[in-house]
Amino acid sequence: DVQLQASGGGLVQAGGSLRLSCAASGFTFDDYAMCWFRQAPGKEREGVSCISGGDGSTYYANSVKGRFAISTDNAKNTVTLQMNSLKPEDTAVYYCAAARIPSAFMLVAIIAGRFDYWGQGTLVTVSS
């Protein structure tokens, strides 16, 4: 049974940091791209960052480049999103997702939102 369990959201002041984690079970990380999406109230879902469990390739949305860092611990089947220099516009529900695709298809999958598995969201609130 596949599960994605996201954690680490909370309330932080602008300029602060949070670390989100997504623990996966029921599949092997090596074959999947692991991604974080977010959705703010009244806005469309946005692909924030992805990492290939196979070759470690990464993707970052322009809005988070230089501030967020994604990493995996394949032995623990965990993907982490370190979020620094947070801004009020980063406020959203963050979701982790998994797609069984090679890294070359990560961007296509993000745009299409076609992922095999989704975790429950974790709320990140950044106060000004």
PDB file of C-alpha atoms in Angstrom:
ATOM      1  CA  ASP A   1       0.000   0.000   0.000  1.00  0.00           C
ATOM      2  CA  VAL A   2       1.566   3.271  -1.125  1.00  0.00           C
ATOM      3  CA  GLN A   3       1.608   6.182   1.282  1.00  0.00           C
ATOM      4  CA  LEU A   4       3.143   9.639   1.246  1.00  0.00           C
ATOM      5  CA  GLN A   5       3.179  11.334   4.624  1.00  0.00           C
ATOM      6  CA  ALA A   6       4.105  15.015   4.614  1.00  0.00           C
ATOM      7  CA  SER A   7       5.099  16.921   7.732  1.00  0.00           C
ATOM      8  CA  GLY A   8       6.915  20.037   8.875  1.00  0.00           C
ATOM      9  CA  GLY A   9       4.548  22.839   8.021  1.00  0.00           C
ATOM     10  CA  GLY A  10       3.823  25.650  10.426  1.00  0.00           C
ATOM     11  CA  LEU A  11       3.832  29.367  11.060  1.00  0.00           C
ATOM     12  CA  VAL A  12       7.020  31.341  10.520  1.00  0.00           C
ATOM     13  CA  GLN A  13       7.928  34.973  10.141  1.00  0.00           C
ATOM     14  CA  ALA A  14       9.155  36.343   6.843  1.00  0.00           C
ATOM     15  CA  GLY A  15      12.833  35.608   6.426  1.00  0.00           C
ATOM     16  CA  GLY A  16      12.606  32.460   8.493  1.00  0.00           C
ATOM     17  CA  SER A  17      13.063  28.824   7.556  1.00  0.00           C
ATOM     18  CA  LEU A  18      11.076  25.612   7.595  1.00  0.00           C
ATOM     19  CA  ARG A  19      11.889  22.068   6.613  1.00  0.00           C
ATOM     20  CA  LEU A  20       9.220  19.883   5.061  1.00  0.00           C
ATOM     21  CA  SER A  21       9.579  16.122   4.971  1.00  0.00           C
ATOM     22  CA  CYS A  22       7.709  13.487   3.019  1.00  0.00           C
ATOM     23  CA  ALA A  23       8.027   9.890   4.110  1.00  0.00           C
ATOM     24  CA  ALA A  24       7.137   7.402   1.400  1.00  0.00           C
ATOM     25  CA  SER A  25       6.257   3.752   1.742  1.00  0.00           C
ATOM     26  CA  GLY A  26       5.188   1.023  -0.639  1.00  0.00           C
ATOM     27  CA  PHE A  27       7.523   1.842  -3.528  1.00  0.00           C
ATOM     28  CA  THR A  28      11.204   2.261  -4.316  1.00  0.00           C
ATOM     29  CA  PHE A  29      12.487   5.808  -4.527  1.00  0.00           C
ATOM     30  CA  ASP A  30      15.051   4.928  -7.165  1.00  0.00           C
ATOM     31  CA  ASP A  31      12.367   4.600  -9.844  1.00  0.00           C
ATOM     32  CA  TYR A  32      10.469   7.786  -9.044  1.00  0.00           C
ATOM     33  CA  ALA A  33      10.593  11.523  -9.312  1.00  0.00           C
ATOM     34  CA  MET A  34       9.596  13.104  -6.022  1.00  0.00           C
ATOM     35  CA  CYS A  35       8.112  16.565  -6.095  1.00  0.00           C
ATOM     36  CA  TRP A  36       6.630  19.258  -3.925  1.00  0.00           C
ATOM     37  CA  PHE A  37       3.642  21.253  -5.080  1.00  0.00           C
ATOM     38  CA  ARG A  38       1.862  24.068  -3.331  1.00  0.00           C
ATOM     39  CA  GLN A  39      -1.511  25.705  -3.582  1.00  0.00           C
ATOM     40  CA  ALA A  40      -2.382  29.036  -2.071  1.00  0.00           C
ATOM     41  CA  PRO A  41      -5.999  30.111  -1.512  1.00  0.00           C
ATOM     42  CA  GLY A  42      -7.557  31.207  -4.754  1.00  0.00           C
ATOM     43  CA  LYS A  43      -4.525  30.228  -6.810  1.00  0.00           C
ATOM     44  CA  GLU A  44      -3.632  27.342  -9.061  1.00  0.00           C
ATOM     45  CA  ARG A  45      -1.427  24.538  -7.869  1.00  0.00           C
ATOM     46  CA  GLU A  46       2.250  25.224  -8.524  1.00  0.00           C
ATOM     47  CA  GLY A  47       5.096  22.785  -8.918  1.00  0.00           C
ATOM     48  CA  VAL A  48       7.752  23.984  -6.493  1.00  0.00           C
ATOM     49  CA  SER A  49      10.605  21.510  -6.692  1.00  0.00           C
ATOM     50  CA  CYS A  50      11.391  17.998  -7.833  1.00  0.00           C
ATOM     51  CA  ILE A  51      14.191  15.511  -7.504  1.00  0.00           C
ATOM     52  CA  SER A  52      14.843  12.325  -9.377  1.00  0.00           C
ATOM     53  CA  GLY A  53      15.322   9.365  -7.130  1.00  0.00           C
ATOM     54  CA  GLY A  54      17.344   7.745  -9.893  1.00  0.00           C
ATOM     55  CA  ASP A  55      19.973  10.314 -10.861  1.00  0.00           C
ATOM     56  CA  GLY A  56      19.406  13.138  -8.389  1.00  0.00           C
ATOM     57  CA  SER A  57      18.425  15.706 -11.018  1.00  0.00           C
ATOM     58  CA  THR A  58      16.508  18.607  -9.553  1.00  0.00           C
ATOM     59  CA  TYR A  59      13.976  21.182 -10.656  1.00  0.00           C
ATOM     60  CA  TYR A  60      13.044  24.434  -8.947  1.00  0.00           C
ATOM     61  CA  ALA A  61      10.366  26.925  -9.822  1.00  0.00           C
ATOM     62  CA  ASN A  62      11.809  30.368 -10.517  1.00  0.00           C
ATOM     63  CA  SER A  63       9.946  31.713  -7.513  1.00  0.00           C
ATOM     64  CA  VAL A  64      11.962  29.547  -5.099  1.00  0.00           C
ATOM     65  CA  LYS A  65      15.358  29.220  -6.782  1.00  0.00           C
ATOM     66  CA  GLY A  66      18.167  30.083  -4.430  1.00  0.00           C
ATOM     67  CA  ARG A  67      15.905  29.834  -1.377  1.00  0.00           C
ATOM     68  CA  PHE A  68      14.633  26.246  -1.365  1.00  0.00           C
ATOM     69  CA  ALA A  69      16.628  23.032  -1.531  1.00  0.00           C
ATOM     70  CA  ILE A  70      15.279  19.547  -2.169  1.00  0.00           C
ATOM     71  CA  SER A  71      17.013  16.356  -1.145  1.00  0.00           C
ATOM     72  CA  THR A  72      16.305  12.688  -0.651  1.00  0.00           C
ATOM     73  CA  ASP A  73      17.408   9.958   1.649  1.00  0.00           C
ATOM     74  CA  ASN A  74      16.818   6.933  -0.542  1.00  0.00           C
ATOM     75  CA  ALA A  75      17.630   4.540   2.271  1.00  0.00           C
ATOM     76  CA  LYS A  76      14.806   6.040   4.326  1.00  0.00           C
ATOM     77  CA  ASN A  77      12.513   6.822   1.376  1.00  0.00           C
ATOM     78  CA  THR A  78      12.242  10.408   2.514  1.00  0.00           C
ATOM     79  CA  VAL A  79      12.293  13.620   0.507  1.00  0.00           C
ATOM     80  CA  THR A  80      12.990  16.903   2.259  1.00  0.00           C
ATOM     81  CA  LEU A  81      12.350  20.485   1.197  1.00  0.00           C
ATOM     82  CA  GLN A  82      14.462  23.007   3.064  1.00  0.00           C
ATOM     83  CA  MET A  83      12.833  26.403   2.737  1.00  0.00           C
ATOM     84  CA  ASN A  84      14.883  29.468   3.624  1.00  0.00           C
ATOM     85  CA  SER A  85      14.277  33.195   3.356  1.00  0.00           C
ATOM     86  CA  LEU A  86      10.563  32.565   3.376  1.00  0.00           C
ATOM     87  CA  LYS A  87       8.237  35.208   2.046  1.00  0.00           C
ATOM     88  CA  PRO A  88       4.535  35.809   2.713  1.00  0.00           C
ATOM     89  CA  GLU A  89       3.858  34.697  -0.857  1.00  0.00           C
ATOM     90  CA  ASP A  90       5.198  31.253   0.041  1.00  0.00           C
ATOM     91  CA  THR A  91       2.112  30.754   2.197  1.00  0.00           C
ATOM     92  CA  ALA A  92       0.265  27.716   0.874  1.00  0.00           C
ATOM     93  CA  VAL A  93      -0.611  24.107   1.466  1.00  0.00           C
ATOM     94  CA  TYR A  94       2.355  22.043   0.345  1.00  0.00           C
ATOM     95  CA  TYR A  95       1.928  18.563  -1.096  1.00  0.00           C
ATOM     96  CA  CYS A  96       4.445  15.890  -1.931  1.00  0.00           C
ATOM     97  CA  ALA A  97       3.893  13.715  -4.968  1.00  0.00           C
ATOM     98  CA  ALA A  98       5.586  10.820  -6.724  1.00  0.00           C
ATOM     99  CA  ALA A  99       5.734   9.853 -10.384  1.00  0.00           C
ATOM    100  CA  ARG A 100       7.409   6.809 -11.854  1.00  0.00           C
ATOM    101  CA  ILE A 101       9.273   8.682 -14.575  1.00  0.00           C
ATOM    102  CA  PRO A 102      12.874   9.320 -15.544  1.00  0.00           C
ATOM    103  CA  SER A 103      14.319  12.710 -14.756  1.00  0.00           C
ATOM    104  CA  ALA A 104      14.000  13.861 -18.370  1.00  0.00           C
ATOM    105  CA  PHE A 105      10.215  13.879 -17.985  1.00  0.00           C
ATOM    106  CA  MET A 106      10.001  15.714 -14.659  1.00  0.00           C
ATOM    107  CA  LEU A 107       9.109  19.109 -16.104  1.00  0.00           C
ATOM    108  CA  VAL A 108       6.445  17.642 -18.364  1.00  0.00           C
ATOM    109  CA  ALA A 109       4.926  15.826 -15.414  1.00  0.00           C
ATOM    110  CA  ILE A 110       4.960  18.989 -13.317  1.00  0.00           C
ATOM    111  CA  ILE A 111       3.187  20.999 -15.992  1.00  0.00           C
ATOM    112  CA  ALA A 112       0.610  18.286 -16.529  1.00  0.00           C
ATOM    113  CA  GLY A 113       0.251  17.561 -12.822  1.00  0.00           C
ATOM    114  CA  ARG A 114       0.285  13.869 -13.658  1.00  0.00           C
ATOM    115  CA  PHE A 115       1.666  12.058 -10.682  1.00  0.00           C
ATOM    116  CA  ASP A 116       1.019   8.542  -9.484  1.00  0.00           C
ATOM    117  CA  TYR A 117       0.741   9.303  -5.812  1.00  0.00           C
ATOM    118  CA  TRP A 118      -0.060  12.341  -3.683  1.00  0.00           C
ATOM    119  CA  GLY A 119       0.382  12.944  -0.005  1.00  0.00           C
ATOM    120  CA  GLN A 120      -1.858  14.968   2.240  1.00  0.00           C
ATOM    121  CA  GLY A 121      -0.988  18.626   2.443  1.00  0.00           C
ATOM    122  CA  THR A 122       0.914  20.452   5.112  1.00  0.00           C
ATOM    123  CA  LEU A 123       0.171  24.121   5.696  1.00  0.00           C
ATOM    124  CA  VAL A 124       2.949  26.688   5.578  1.00  0.00           C
ATOM    125  CA  THR A 125       2.072  30.180   6.758  1.00  0.00           C
ATOM    126  CA  VAL A 126       4.569  33.001   6.465  1.00  0.00           C
ATOM    127  CA  SER A 127       3.694  36.171   8.331  1.00  0.00           C
ATOM    128  CA  SER A 128       4.950  39.571   7.270  1.00  0.00           C
TER     129      SER A 128
END
